[in-house]
GROMACS .gro file of C-alpha atoms in nm:
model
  212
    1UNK     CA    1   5.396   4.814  -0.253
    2UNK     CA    2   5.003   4.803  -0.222
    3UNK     CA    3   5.027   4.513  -0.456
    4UNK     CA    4   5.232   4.328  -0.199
    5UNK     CA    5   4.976   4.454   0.043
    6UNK     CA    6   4.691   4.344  -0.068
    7UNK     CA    7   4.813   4.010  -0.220
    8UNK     CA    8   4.704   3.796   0.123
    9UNK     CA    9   4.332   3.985   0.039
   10UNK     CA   10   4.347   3.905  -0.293
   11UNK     CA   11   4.440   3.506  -0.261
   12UNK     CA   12   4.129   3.486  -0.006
   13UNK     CA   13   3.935   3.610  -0.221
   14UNK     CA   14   3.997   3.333  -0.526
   15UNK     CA   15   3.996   3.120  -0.248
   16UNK     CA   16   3.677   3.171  -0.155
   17UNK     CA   17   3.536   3.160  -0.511
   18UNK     CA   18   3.725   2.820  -0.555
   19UNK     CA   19   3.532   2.721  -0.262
   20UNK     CA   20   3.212   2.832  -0.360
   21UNK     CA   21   3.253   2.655  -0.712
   22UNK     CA   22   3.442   2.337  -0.581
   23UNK     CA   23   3.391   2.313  -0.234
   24UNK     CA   24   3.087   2.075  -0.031
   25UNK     CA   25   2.791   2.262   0.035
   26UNK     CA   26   2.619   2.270   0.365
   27UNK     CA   27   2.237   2.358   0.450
   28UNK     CA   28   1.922   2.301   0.631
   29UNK     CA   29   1.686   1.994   0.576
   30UNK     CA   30   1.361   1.933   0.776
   31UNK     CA   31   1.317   1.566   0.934
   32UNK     CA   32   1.031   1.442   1.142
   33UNK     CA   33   1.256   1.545   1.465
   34UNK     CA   34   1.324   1.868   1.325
   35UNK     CA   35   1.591   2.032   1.140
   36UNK     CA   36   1.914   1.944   1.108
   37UNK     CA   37   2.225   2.073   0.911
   38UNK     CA   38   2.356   1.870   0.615
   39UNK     CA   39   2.684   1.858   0.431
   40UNK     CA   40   2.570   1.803   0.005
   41UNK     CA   41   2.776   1.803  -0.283
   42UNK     CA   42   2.993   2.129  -0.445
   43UNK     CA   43   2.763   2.337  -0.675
   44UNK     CA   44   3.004   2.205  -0.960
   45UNK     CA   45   2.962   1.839  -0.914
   46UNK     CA   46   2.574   1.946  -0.887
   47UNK     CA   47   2.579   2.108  -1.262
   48UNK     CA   48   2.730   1.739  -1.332
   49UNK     CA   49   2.421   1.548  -1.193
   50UNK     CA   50   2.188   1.780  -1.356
   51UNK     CA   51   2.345   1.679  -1.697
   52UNK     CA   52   2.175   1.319  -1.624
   53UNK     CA   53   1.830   1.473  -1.544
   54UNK     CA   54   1.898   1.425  -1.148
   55UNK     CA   55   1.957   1.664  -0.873
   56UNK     CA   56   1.993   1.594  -0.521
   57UNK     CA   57   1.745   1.797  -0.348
   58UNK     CA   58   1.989   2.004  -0.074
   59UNK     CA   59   1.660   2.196   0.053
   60UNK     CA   60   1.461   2.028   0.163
   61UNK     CA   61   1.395   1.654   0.222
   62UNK     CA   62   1.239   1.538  -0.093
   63UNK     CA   63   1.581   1.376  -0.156
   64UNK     CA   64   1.598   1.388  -0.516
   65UNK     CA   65   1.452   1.641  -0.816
   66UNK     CA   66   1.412   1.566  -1.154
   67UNK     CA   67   1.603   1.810  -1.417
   68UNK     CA   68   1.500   1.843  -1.826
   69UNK     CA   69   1.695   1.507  -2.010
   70UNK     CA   70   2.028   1.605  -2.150
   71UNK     CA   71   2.006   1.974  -2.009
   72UNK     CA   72   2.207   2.129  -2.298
   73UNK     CA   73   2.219   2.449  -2.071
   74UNK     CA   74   2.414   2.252  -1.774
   75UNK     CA   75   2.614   2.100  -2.057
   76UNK     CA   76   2.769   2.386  -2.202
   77UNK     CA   77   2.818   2.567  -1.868
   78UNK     CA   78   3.043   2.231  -1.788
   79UNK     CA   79   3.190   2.262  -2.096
   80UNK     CA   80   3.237   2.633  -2.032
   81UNK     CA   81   3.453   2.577  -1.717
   82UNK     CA   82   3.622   2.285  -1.758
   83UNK     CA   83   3.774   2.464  -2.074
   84UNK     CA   84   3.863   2.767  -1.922
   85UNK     CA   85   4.046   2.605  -1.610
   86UNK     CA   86   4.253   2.369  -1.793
   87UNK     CA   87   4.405   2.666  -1.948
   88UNK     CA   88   4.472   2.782  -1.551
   89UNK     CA   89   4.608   2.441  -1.457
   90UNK     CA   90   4.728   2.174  -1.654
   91UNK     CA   91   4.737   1.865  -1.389
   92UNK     CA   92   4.418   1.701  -1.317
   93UNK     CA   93   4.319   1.259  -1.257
   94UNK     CA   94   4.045   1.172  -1.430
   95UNK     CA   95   3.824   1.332  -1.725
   96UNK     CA   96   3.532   1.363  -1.413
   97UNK     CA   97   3.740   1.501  -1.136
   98UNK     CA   98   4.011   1.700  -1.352
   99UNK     CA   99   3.858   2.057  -1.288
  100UNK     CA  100   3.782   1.984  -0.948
  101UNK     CA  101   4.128   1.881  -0.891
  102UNK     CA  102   4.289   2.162  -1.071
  103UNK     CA  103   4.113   2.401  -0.869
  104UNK     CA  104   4.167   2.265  -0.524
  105UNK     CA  105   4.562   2.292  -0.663
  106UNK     CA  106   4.562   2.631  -0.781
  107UNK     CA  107   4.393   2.701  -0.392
  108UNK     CA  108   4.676   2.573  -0.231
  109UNK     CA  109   4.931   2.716  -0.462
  110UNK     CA  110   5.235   3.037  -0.329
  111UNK     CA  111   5.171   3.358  -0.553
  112UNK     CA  112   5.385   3.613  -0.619
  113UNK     CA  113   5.245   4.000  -0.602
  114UNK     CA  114   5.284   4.004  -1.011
  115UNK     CA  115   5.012   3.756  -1.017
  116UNK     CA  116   4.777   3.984  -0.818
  117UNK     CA  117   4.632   4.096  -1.179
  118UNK     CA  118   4.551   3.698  -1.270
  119UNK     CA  119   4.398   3.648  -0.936
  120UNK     CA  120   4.157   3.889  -0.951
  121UNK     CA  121   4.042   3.779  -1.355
  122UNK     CA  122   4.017   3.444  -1.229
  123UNK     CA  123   3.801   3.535  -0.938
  124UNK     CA  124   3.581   3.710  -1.164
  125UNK     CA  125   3.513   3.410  -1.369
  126UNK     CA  126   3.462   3.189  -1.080
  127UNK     CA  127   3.185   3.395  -0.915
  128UNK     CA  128   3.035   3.440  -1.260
  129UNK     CA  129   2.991   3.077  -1.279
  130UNK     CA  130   2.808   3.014  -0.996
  131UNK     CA  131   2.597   3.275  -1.055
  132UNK     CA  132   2.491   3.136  -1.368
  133UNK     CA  133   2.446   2.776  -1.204
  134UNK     CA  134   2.260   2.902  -0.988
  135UNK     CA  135   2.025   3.076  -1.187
  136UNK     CA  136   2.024   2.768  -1.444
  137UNK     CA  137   1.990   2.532  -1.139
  138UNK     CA  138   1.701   2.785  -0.938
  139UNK     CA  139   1.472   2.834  -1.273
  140UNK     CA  140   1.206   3.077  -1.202
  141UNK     CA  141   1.243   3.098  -0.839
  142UNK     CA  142   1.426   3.427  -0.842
  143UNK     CA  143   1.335   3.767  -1.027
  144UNK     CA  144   1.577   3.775  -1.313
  145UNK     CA  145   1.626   4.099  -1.503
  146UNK     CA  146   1.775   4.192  -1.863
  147UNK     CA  147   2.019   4.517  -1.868
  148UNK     CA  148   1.943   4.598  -2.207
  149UNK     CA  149   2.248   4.829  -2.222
  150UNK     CA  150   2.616   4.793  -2.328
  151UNK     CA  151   2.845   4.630  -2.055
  152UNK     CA  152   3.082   4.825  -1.852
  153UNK     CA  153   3.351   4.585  -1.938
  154UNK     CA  154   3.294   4.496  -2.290
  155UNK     CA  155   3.084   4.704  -2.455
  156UNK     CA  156   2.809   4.426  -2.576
  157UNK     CA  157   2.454   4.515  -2.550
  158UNK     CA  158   2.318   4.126  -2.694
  159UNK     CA  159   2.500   3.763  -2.677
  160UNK     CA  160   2.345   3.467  -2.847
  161UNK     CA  161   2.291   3.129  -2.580
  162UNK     CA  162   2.165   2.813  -2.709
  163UNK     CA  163   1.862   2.735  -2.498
  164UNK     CA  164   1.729   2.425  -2.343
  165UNK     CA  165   1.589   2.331  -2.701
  166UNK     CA  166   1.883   2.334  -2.874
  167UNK     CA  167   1.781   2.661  -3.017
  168UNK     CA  168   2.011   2.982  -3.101
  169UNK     CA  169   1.859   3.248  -2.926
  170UNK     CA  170   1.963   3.654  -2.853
  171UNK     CA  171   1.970   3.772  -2.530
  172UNK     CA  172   2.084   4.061  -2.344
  173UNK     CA  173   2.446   4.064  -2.259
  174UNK     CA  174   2.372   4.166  -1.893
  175UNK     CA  175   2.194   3.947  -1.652
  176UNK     CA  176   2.105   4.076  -1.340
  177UNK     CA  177   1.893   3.884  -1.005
  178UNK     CA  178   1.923   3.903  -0.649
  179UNK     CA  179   2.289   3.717  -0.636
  180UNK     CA  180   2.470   3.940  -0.897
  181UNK     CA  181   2.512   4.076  -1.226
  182UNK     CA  182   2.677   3.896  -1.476
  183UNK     CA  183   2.775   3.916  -1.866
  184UNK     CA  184   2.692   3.627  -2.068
  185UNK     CA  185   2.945   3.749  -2.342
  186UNK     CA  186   3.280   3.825  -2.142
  187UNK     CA  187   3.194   3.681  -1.815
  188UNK     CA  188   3.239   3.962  -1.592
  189UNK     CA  189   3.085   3.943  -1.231
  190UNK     CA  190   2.917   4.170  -1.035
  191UNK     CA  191   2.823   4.081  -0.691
  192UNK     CA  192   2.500   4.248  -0.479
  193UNK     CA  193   2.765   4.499  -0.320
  194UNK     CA  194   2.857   4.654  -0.648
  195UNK     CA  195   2.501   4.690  -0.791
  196UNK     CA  196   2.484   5.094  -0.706
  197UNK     CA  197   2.821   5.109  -0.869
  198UNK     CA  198   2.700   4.927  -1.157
  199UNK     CA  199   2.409   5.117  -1.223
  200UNK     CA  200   2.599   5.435  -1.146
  201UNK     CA  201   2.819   5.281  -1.421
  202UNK     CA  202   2.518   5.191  -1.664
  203UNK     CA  203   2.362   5.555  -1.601
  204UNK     CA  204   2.016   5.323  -1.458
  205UNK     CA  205   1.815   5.311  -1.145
  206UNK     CA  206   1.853   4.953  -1.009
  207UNK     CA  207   1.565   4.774  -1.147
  208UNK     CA  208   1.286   4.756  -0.867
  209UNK     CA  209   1.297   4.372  -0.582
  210UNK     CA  210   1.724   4.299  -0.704
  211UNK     CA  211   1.809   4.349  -0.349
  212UNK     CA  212   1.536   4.231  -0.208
   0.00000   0.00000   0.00000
């Protein structure tokens, strides 16, 4: 019965996450009459542009920013979750616009209270990837922290990420800035609200400027 309950909650909720991964972007630009609000393009079709070396600029009003040739990082985060969603969806037009499509699909599909469970992974995956385009797409602009300690959900301490280079490197599993905590082995998501759970969890102080 709390299943059934809390289905409605739960669909919002991988709603939302579609939206935030799919969905057009609005923010703030300055002019020479002042500000004024501006609708840009879904954090997923940025990741695409940034593959060419080109991002539209959505904060300011430089218009465009310049990203490293053939970001290998933006690559394999594409790669990343156009793989995983075509294993959620099978329809999708067009090689560019497949996940996009897919996603905007699942959104609008009925679920039943057994797939409460798949709702909730899939949310969890979604958030985790735009919190790793963001980081990838912010650089250095936020305090990013390693969690050298094992994950709650999986157990790994290290992953190995092929860097910008094209180079194998080890990292710790556990990533952690202002906009969440998130595995780079299984994926799992933590958002700012959970961080005292998470370090209750981890048995470690949050480290010092996450939430600020």
């Amino acid at each position: 019965m709390e299943t059934v309950e809390r289905l409605p909650f739960v669909i919002d909720k991988f709603r939302d996450a579609v939206h935030a991964l799919v969905g057009t972007r609005s923010g703030v630009i300055d002019t020479d009459t002042g500000q004024r609000r501006v609708v840009g393009d879904s954090l997923y079709q940025t990741m695409r542009d940034s593959v060419a070396g080109l991002v539209r600029d959505t904060t300011g009003s430089k218009g465009w920013r310049s990203t490293p040739p053939l970001w290998l990082d933006a690559e394999q985060w594409i790669d990343d979750v156009d793989r995983e969603v075509r294993t959620w969806h099978h329809d999708g037009t067009g090689p560019d616009h497949a996940t996009v499509n897919r996603l905007h699909a699942l959104a609008e599909l009925g679920f039943r209270p057994q797939d409460a469970q798949w709702l909730k992974d899939a949310t969890r995956f979604l958030w985790s990837w735009v919190a790793k385009a963001d980081n990838l797409l912010d650089g250095d602009t936020k305090h990013k922290f390693d969690l050298v300690v094992a994950c709650p959900a999986c157990s790994a301490r290290y992953t190995y990420v092929i860097d910008s280079g094209g180079e194998r490197k080890r990292q710790a599993a556990l990533q952690v800035d202002s906009s969440g905590c998130v595995c780079a082995e299984c994926e799992t998501y933590w958002d700012p609200s959970r961080f005292g759970l998470l370090a209750a969890a981890l048995g470690c102080e949050l480290p010092e400027g996450v939430l600020e």
